Structures are given as C-alpha cells and as structure tokens.
Tab-separated table of C-alpha atoms in Angstrom:
chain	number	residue	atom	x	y	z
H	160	UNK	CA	74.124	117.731	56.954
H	161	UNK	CA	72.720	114.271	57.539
H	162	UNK	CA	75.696	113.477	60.045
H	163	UNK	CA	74.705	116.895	61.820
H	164	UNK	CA	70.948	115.234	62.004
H	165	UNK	CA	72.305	111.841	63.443
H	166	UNK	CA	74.707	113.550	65.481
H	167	UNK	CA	71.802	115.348	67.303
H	168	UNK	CA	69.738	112.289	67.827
H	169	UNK	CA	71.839	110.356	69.194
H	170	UNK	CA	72.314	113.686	71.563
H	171	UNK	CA	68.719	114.041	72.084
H	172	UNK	CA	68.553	109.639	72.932
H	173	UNK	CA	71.104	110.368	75.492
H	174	UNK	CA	69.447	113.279	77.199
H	175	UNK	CA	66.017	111.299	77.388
H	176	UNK	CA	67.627	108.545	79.046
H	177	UNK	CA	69.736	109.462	81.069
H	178	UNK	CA	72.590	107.360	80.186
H	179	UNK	CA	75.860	107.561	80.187
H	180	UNK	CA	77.810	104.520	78.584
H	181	UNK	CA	81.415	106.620	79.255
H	182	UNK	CA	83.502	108.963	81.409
H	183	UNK	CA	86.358	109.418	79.416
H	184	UNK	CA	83.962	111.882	77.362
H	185	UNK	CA	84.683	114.530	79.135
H	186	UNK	CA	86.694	115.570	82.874
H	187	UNK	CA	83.960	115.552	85.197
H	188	UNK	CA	83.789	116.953	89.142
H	189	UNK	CA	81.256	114.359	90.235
H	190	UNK	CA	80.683	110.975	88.770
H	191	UNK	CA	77.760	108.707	90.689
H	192	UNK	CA	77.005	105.158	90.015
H	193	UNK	CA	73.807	103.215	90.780
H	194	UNK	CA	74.829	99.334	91.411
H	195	UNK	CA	72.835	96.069	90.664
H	196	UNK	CA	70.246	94.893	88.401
H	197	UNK	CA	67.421	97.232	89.736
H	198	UNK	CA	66.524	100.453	87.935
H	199	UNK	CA	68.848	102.900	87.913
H	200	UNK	CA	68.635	106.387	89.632
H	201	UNK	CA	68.211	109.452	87.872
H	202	UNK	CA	72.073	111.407	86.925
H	203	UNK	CA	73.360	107.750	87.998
H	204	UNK	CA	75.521	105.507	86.278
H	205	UNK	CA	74.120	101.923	86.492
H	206	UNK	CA	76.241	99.291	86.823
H	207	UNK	CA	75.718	95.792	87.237
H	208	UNK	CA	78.180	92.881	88.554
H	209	UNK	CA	78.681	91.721	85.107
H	210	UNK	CA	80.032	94.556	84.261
H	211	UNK	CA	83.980	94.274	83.226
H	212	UNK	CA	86.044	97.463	83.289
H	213	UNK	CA	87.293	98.750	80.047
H	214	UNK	CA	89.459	101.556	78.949
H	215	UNK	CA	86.624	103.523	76.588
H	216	UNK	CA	83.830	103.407	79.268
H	217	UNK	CA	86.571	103.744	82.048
H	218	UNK	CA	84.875	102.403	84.403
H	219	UNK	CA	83.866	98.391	85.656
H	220	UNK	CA	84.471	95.456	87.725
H	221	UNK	CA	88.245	94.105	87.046
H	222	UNK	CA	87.362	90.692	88.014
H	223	UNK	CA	82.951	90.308	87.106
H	224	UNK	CA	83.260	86.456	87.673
H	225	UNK	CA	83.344	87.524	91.130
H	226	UNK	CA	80.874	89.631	91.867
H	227	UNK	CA	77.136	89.026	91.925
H	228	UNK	CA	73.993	91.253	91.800
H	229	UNK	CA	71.931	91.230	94.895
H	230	UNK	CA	69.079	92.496	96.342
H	231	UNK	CA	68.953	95.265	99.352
H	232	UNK	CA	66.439	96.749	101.700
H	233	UNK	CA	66.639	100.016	101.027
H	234	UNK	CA	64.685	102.436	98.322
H	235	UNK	CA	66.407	104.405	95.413
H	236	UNK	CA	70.193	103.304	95.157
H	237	UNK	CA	69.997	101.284	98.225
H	238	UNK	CA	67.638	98.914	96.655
H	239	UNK	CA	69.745	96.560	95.111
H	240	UNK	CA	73.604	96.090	95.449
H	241	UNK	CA	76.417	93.990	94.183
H	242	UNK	CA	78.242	91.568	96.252
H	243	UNK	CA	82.366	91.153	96.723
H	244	UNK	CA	82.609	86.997	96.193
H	245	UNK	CA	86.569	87.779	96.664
H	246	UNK	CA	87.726	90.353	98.787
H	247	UNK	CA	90.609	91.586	101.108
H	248	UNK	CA	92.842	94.742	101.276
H	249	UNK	CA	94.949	93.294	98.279
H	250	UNK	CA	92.243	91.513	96.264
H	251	UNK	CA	92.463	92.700	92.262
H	252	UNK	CA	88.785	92.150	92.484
H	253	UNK	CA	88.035	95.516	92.532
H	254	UNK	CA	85.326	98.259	90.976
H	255	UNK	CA	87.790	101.089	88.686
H	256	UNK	CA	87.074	104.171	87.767
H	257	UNK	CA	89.595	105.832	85.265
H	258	UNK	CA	89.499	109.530	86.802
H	259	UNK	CA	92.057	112.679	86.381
H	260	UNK	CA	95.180	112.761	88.787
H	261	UNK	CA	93.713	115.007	92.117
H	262	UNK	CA	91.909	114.882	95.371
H	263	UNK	CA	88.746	113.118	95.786
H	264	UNK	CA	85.922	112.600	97.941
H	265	UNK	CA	84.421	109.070	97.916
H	266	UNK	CA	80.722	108.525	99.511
H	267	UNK	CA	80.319	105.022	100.032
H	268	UNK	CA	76.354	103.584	100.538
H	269	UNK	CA	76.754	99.680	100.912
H	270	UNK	CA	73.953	97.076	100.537
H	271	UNK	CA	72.664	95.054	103.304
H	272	UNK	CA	75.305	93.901	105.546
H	273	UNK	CA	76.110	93.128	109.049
H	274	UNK	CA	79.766	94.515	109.005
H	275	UNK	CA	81.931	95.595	106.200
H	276	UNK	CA	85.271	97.443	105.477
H	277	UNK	CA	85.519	99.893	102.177
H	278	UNK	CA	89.605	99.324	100.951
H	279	UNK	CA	90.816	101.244	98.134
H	280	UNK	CA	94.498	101.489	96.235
H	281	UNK	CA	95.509	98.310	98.689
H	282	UNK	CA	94.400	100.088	102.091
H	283	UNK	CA	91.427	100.508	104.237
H	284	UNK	CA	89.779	103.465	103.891
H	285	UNK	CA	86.653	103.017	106.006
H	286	UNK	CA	86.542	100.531	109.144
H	287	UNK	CA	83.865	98.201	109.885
H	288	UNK	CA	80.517	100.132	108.732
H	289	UNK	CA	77.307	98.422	109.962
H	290	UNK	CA	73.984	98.111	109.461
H	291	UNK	CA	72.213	97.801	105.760
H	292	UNK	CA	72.428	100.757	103.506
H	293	UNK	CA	75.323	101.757	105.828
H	294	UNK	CA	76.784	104.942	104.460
H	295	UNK	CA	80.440	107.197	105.100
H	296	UNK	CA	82.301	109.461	103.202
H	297	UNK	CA	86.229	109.768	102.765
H	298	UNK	CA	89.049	111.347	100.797
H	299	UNK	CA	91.485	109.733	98.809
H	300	UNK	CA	94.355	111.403	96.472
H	301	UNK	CA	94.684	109.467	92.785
H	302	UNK	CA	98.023	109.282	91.820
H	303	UNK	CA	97.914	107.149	88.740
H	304	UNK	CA	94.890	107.818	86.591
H	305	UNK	CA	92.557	105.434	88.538
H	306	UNK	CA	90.720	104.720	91.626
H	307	UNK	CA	90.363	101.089	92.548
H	308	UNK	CA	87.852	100.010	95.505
H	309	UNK	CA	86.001	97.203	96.467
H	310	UNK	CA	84.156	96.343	99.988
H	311	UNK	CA	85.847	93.483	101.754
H	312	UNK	CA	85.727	92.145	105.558
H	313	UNK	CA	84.056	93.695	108.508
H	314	UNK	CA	83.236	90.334	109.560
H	315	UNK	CA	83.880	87.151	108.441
H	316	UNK	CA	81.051	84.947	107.255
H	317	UNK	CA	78.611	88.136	106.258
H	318	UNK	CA	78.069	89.705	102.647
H	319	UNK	CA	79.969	92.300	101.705
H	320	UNK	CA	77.652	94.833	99.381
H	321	UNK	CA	78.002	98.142	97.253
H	322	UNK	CA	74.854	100.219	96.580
H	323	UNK	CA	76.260	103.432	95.207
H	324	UNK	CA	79.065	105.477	94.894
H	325	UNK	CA	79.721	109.594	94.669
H	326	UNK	CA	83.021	110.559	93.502
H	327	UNK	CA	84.070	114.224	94.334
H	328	UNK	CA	87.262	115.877	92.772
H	329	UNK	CA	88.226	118.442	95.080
H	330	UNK	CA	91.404	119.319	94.126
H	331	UNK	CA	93.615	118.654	91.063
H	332	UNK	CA	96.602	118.231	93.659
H	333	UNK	CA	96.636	114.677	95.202
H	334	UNK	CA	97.185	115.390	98.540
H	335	UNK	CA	94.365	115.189	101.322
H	336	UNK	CA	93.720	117.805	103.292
H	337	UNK	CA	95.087	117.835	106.632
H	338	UNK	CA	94.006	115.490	108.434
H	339	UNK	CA	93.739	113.938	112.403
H	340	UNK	CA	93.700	110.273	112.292
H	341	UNK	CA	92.575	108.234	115.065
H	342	UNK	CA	93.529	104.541	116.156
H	343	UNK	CA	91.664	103.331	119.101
H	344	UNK	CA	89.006	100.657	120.304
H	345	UNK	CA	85.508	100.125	120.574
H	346	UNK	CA	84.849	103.721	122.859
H	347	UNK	CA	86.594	105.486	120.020
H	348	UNK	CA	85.285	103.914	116.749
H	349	UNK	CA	82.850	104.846	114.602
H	350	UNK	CA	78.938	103.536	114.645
H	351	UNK	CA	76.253	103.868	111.811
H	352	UNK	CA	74.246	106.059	111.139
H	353	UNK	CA	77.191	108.403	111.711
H	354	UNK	CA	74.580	111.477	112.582
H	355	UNK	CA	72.125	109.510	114.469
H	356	UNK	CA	73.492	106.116	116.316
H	357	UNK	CA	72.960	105.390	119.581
H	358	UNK	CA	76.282	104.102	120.352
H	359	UNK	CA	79.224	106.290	119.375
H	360	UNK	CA	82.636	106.557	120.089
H	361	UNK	CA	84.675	109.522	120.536
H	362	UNK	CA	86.364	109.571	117.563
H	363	UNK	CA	83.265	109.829	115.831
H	364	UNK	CA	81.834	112.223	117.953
H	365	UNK	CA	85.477	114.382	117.338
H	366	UNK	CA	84.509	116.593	114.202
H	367	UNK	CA	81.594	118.150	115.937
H	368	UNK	CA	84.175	120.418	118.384
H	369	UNK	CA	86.360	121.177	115.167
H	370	UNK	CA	86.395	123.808	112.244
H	371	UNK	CA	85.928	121.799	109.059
H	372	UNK	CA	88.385	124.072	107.034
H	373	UNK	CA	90.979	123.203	109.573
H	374	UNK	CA	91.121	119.412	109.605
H	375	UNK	CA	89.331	116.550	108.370
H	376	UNK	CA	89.482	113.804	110.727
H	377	UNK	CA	89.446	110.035	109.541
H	378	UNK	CA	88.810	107.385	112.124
H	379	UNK	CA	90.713	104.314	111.740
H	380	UNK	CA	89.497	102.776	115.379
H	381	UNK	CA	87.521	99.356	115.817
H	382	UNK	CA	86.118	97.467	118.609
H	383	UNK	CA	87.818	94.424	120.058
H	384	UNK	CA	90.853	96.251	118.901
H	385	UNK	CA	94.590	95.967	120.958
H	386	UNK	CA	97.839	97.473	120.091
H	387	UNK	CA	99.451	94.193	117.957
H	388	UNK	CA	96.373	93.983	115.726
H	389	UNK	CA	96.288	97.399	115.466
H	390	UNK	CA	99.261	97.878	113.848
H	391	UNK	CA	99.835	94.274	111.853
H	392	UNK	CA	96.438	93.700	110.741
H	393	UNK	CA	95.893	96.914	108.174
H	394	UNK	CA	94.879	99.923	110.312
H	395	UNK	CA	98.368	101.618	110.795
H	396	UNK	CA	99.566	100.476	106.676
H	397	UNK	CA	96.566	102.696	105.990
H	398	UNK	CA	97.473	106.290	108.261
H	399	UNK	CA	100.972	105.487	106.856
H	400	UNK	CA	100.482	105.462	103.542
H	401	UNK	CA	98.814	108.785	103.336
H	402	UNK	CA	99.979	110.598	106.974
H	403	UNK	CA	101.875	113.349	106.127
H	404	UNK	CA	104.063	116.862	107.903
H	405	UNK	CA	101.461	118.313	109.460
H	406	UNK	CA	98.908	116.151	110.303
H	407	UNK	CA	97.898	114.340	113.556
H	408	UNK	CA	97.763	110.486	114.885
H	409	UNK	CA	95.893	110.514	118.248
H	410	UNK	CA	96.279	106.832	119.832
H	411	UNK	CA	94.444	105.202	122.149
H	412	UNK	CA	94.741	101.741	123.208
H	413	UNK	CA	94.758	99.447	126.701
H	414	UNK	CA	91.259	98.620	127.257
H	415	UNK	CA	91.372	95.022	125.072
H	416	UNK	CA	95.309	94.555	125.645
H	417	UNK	CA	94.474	93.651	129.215
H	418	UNK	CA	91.981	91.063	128.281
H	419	UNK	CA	93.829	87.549	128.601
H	420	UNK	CA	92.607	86.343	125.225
H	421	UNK	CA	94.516	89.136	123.377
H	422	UNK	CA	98.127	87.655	124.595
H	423	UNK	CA	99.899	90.830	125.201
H	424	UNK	CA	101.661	91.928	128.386
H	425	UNK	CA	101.605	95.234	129.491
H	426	UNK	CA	105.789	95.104	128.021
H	427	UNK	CA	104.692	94.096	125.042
H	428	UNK	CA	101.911	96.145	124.631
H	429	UNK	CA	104.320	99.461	125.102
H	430	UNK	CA	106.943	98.397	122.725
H	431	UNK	CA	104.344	97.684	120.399
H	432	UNK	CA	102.742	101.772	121.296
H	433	UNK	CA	106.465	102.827	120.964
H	434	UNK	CA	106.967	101.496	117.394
H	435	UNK	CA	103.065	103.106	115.838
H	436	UNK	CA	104.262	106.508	117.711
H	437	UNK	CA	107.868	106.547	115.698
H	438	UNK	CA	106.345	105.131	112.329
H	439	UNK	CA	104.384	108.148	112.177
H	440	UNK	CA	106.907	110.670	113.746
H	441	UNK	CA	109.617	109.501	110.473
H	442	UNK	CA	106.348	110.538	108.242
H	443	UNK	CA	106.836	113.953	109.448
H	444	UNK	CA	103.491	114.072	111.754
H	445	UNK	CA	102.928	114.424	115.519
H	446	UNK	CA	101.395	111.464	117.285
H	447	UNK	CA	99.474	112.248	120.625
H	448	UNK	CA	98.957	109.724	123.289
H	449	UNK	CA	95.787	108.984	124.784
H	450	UNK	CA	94.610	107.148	127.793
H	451	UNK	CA	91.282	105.315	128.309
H	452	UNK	CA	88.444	106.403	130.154
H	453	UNK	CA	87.127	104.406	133.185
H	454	UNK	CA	84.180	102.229	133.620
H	455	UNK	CA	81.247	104.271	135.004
H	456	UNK	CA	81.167	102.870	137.834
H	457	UNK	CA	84.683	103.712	139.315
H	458	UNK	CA	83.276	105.938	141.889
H	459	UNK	CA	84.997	105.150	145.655
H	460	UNK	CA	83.744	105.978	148.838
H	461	UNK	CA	84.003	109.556	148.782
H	462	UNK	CA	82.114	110.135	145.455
H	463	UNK	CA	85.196	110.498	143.490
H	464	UNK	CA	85.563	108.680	140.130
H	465	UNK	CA	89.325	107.517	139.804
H	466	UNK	CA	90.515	104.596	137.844
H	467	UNK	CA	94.175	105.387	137.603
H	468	UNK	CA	95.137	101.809	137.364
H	469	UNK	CA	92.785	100.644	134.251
H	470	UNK	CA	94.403	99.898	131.158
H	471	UNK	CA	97.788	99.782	131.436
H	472	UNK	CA	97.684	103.602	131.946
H	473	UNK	CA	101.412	103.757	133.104
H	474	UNK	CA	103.089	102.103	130.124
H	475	UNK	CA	100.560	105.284	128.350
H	476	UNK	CA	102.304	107.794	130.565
H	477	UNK	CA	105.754	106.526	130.614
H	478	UNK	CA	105.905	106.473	126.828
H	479	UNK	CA	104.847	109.587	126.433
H	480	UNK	CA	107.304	110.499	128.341
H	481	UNK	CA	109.876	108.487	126.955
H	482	UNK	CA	109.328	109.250	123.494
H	483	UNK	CA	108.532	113.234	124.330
H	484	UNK	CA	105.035	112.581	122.617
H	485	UNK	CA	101.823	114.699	123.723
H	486	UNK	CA	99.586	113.134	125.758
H	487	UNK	CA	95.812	113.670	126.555
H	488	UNK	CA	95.384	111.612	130.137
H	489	UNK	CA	91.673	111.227	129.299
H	490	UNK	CA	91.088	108.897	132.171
H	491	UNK	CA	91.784	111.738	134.666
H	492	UNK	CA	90.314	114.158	132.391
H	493	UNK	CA	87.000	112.296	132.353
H	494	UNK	CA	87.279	110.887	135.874
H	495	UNK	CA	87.126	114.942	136.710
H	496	UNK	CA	84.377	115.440	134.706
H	497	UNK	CA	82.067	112.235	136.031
H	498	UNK	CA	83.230	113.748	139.876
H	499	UNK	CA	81.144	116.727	139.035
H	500	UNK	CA	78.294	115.165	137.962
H	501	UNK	CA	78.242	112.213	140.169
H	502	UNK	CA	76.968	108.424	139.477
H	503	UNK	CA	73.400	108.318	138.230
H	504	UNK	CA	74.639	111.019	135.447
H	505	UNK	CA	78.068	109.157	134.479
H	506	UNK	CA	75.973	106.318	133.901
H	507	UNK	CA	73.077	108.069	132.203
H	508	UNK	CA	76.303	108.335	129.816
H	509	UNK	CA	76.625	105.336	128.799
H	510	UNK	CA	74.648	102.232	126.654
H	511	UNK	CA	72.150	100.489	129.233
H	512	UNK	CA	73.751	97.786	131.102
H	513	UNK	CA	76.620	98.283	129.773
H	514	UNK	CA	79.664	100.483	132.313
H	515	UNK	CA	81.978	100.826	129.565
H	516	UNK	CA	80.815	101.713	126.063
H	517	UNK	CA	79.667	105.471	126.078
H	518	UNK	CA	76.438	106.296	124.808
H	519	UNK	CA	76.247	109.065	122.065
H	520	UNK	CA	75.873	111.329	125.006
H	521	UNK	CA	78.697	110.309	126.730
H	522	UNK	CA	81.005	109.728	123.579
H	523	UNK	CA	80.195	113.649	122.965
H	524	UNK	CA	81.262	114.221	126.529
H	525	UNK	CA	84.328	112.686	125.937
H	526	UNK	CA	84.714	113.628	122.502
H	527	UNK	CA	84.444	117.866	124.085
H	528	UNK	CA	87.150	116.869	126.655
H	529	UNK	CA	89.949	115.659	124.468
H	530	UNK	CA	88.571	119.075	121.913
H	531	UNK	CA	89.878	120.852	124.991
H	532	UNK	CA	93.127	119.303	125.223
H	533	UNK	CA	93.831	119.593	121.812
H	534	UNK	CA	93.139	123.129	121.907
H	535	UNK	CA	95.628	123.686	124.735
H	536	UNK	CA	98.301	121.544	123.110
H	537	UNK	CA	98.579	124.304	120.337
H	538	UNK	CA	96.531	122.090	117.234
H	539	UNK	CA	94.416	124.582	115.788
H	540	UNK	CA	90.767	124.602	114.654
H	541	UNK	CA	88.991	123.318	117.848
C-alpha cells in the first residue's frame, strides 16, 4: 500500500511540474524541448548546454564541453538558446534524441544569429536560415534508433544557436514523403520569416502553387551559390542521401558561374550540371533543368524583355538536350511574362535598387510560372 502512496506522489510531483526527466518512458508522437538556462516552457523539455546525453533520459548533448548557454532576443522558447562551440556537417558535437525507427518532422527555432545551417545524421537539412529566432521545419526518416542534429555554419565568424525543437513522428516507415528538391542560387533560396520576408526566392515561394498531399518540397538553394560548390560543398550529399524513385531535383544554376571570382568556364560549368543531373537519375528520380531569369531591366527598344544570352543559358539548353532531361526555360518564360506587363511593373518586382533579386512579389511570379511548367510536364499536384 505505502509503495501505491509513493508511487502516486511522485505522479502527482510530475504533473505539477511539468517535468519530464525521460523519453524512453513511453513512445511518444511529439517530443519538444526548451533550450538554455532560462525558464522552461510549459509541455517543454528543458535542456541546458551542460546537459550530456544518456541512454535512460535518451536525450542530451554528445559533446556538453562544447556547447554553451546563451542568451536570445526573443520571448518564450526564443529567449535563451545554446550555442554550437564545434560544428560542421560531420561534427559528433551534436544534440540526440533516442526516438522509434519512422518518419519525422523536425521544427527548428534557432537563437540569435546572423546565418546558420541546421545538419542532421551527417547532412544539411536546412540552408542558411537568418535572422534571430529564425525558424523552418523539415522531415527526416530515423533509421537507427536516434536522431542526431546540431546547428553549424551559415556564415563563418557568427554564433550558431538552438532555441527549441518539435519532433513529429509521422510515420513508423522511414521514408519521406515525396518530395521536389531544389538546388539553385540566391533568386531561388529561401529567406526568413518563410511566410512574411520581403525577399524571397522562388523556391520558397514554390509550395504555395502545390497540393501539400502531393509533394513536400525541400529547398536546398543558397545565394552566392555556382554549380562546383553546389555539388562539392554539402548541398547535393544531402538530396542524395535521401532522393529517391519518384521524386524530383529541379536545378538551376548560371547566374554566379559567370562571375570571374567563381573560376568556372561555361565548359566546366556544364560538365559539372551533367554530373548533379546523372547522380540523381542512378537514384531513380527525374532531374529538371532550369534556366535563370533576366535582370529587370532587359527590356530593348521595342519593349520586349529578352535576355537569351545571360547565364550560360546554352550549356542549360544543350544539356538538357544532351542528357534527355526536362527543362523549364524560365528566362523566356519570364521574359514573356515581364513583355506583358512592361518595365515600371517588372521592376515593381523586384528588391529596390536592386535588377536582379525578386521581391516576394516577383519570386511568386516566378514561382506561378515554373507551377505551370511543371504542370504541363506531367508532375502532379500543381
């Protein structure tokens, strides 16, 4: 009888409180966690930087000696943080959470930060979030019993912070849904907040002209980005190590391979196109070829906007060609569409002083336009 009693108090201490020393209790569908030294959030899991993982809470830092407790900006979870002192795609000084083989859904809400990356089981899994209390959400299959993350470079020189997490199962088979993946440059990326920024890129603008239940769409693009770094610097070892039959890898690059600084001829630069497109055909998934959009101010004489020879657009087309891949020609797609309205709206459709990054306007211009083409190239859900 008296273990009954204790047995209940201890129940009724851990209802009052609202903490949860352990996950293993129990398989859960949603596990949260509130990081830093601050108070923790109600239904949250605190968890501070001197934290080390174990095997009966299942959950911790592997390596505490580098992390660090900091302060953020924000209110609730985002008001305090912890901060990656080691980091990088294959740094063991990651956050683990023991969870059941399945699909998951990670929400990510960093700390204050100028530019960050979120890598997980070796990979990136979110590129270059910005802004403090910067927050995205992705899915991620868990194949061995554990999900290992930690927030490493955006850019070099800045903190690298972790508010809170949400973990979602979704499925108890690990296998994302399918999924288009993007690869592109700084009028394709991603910009924060996701549902409100004034800059956007195309990808990001994407899922709007899409049925959810169809695909989910994860945007691997960054700004500054060319084909080599692209595809040796992380980007393309992420889409490959989850791309799968079935899903999509739209591509567009050319803007920043013609910039001198890069080092890339227009040779190079297709061979370099050629190799992402077959890496991801011998996964079993269908790459599509894109081609930049113009500058907005590539009207000519007659009111026409044409700017066939930006961005090594041949080398685009030729591949295609060569390597019977689908293409979207967005340049002459868009050029079309910037004809019919004419110059004071194609700029209107894009950041002030600024002819080549789109606005969120003009990224959900764009964004409609290759919608359309996907549509008539037979991918459903648009």
């Amino acid at each position: 009888m008296k273990k009954w009693i204790a047995a209940g108090f201890v129940m009724m201490l851990m209802l009052c409180f609202g903490k949860i020393e352990s996950i293993k209790a129990a398989e859960q569908k949603v596990y949260q966690f509130d990081f830093g030294s601050g108070s923790v959030e109600p239904d949250y899991i605190g968890v501070r930087a001197s934290d080390r993982y174990n095997t009966s809470k299942g959950y911790g830092f592997q390596t505490p000696e580098h992390m660090k407790d900091v302060a953020a900006s924000g209110t609730g979870v985002k008001s305090d943080a912890v901060q990656f002192l080691a980091y990088g795609t294959k740094s063991d000084n990651t956050f683990n959470v023991d969870l059941p083989n399945g699909l998951y859904e990670v929400k990510v809400t960093l700390g204050n930060t100028a530019r960050a990356s979120v890598a997980a089981e070796g990979v990136y899994q979110v590129i270059n979030m910005t802004g403090d209390g910067a927050e995205d959400t992705f899915q991620i299959p868990v194949t061995d019993g554990q999900l290992n993350l930690l927030v490493t470079e955006g850019k070099a020189g800045t903190a690298f912070t972790l508010s809170a997490l949400k973990i979602k199962k979704l499925s108890d088979q690990p296998v994302t849904n399918r999924t288009i993946y993007i690869g592109g440059d700084s009028t394709v990326c991603n910009y924060y907040p996701l549902n409100s920024s004034k800059q956007a890129g195309w990808g990001q603008m994407l899922p709007q002209f899409m049925s959810k239940n169809a695909f989910q769409v994860r945007n691997m693009a960054s700004g500054g980005q060319f084909a080599r770094g692209f595809r040796d610097d992380g980007q393309l070892e992420a889409i490959l190590k989850y791309i799968k039959p079935g899903d999509y890898f739209i591509l567009q690059l050319g803007i920043n391979d013609t910039n001198p600084k890069n080092n890339e001829t227009e040779a190079e630069f297709k061979e370099i196109m050629r190799d992402m497109v077959r890496q991801v055909k011998a996964k079993g998934a269908e790459a599509i070829l894109s081609a930049p959009q113009g500058r907005a101010t590539d009207f000519n004489a007659a009111g026409e906007h044409t700017a066939l020879n930006r961005w090594y657009r041949a080398s685009i087309l030729a591949l295609a060609k060569e390597e019977q891949t689908a293409l979207i020609d967005l340049n002459v797609l868009s050029s079309s569409y910037f004809t019919s309205i004419g110059p004071e709206k194609t700029l209107a459709l894009y950041m002030d002083g600024d002819t080549l990054h789109p606005n969120r306007a003009g990224a959900g211009e764009l964004a409609r336009i290759v919608a359309q083409e996907l549509k008539k190239l037979g991918v459903n859900g648009f």
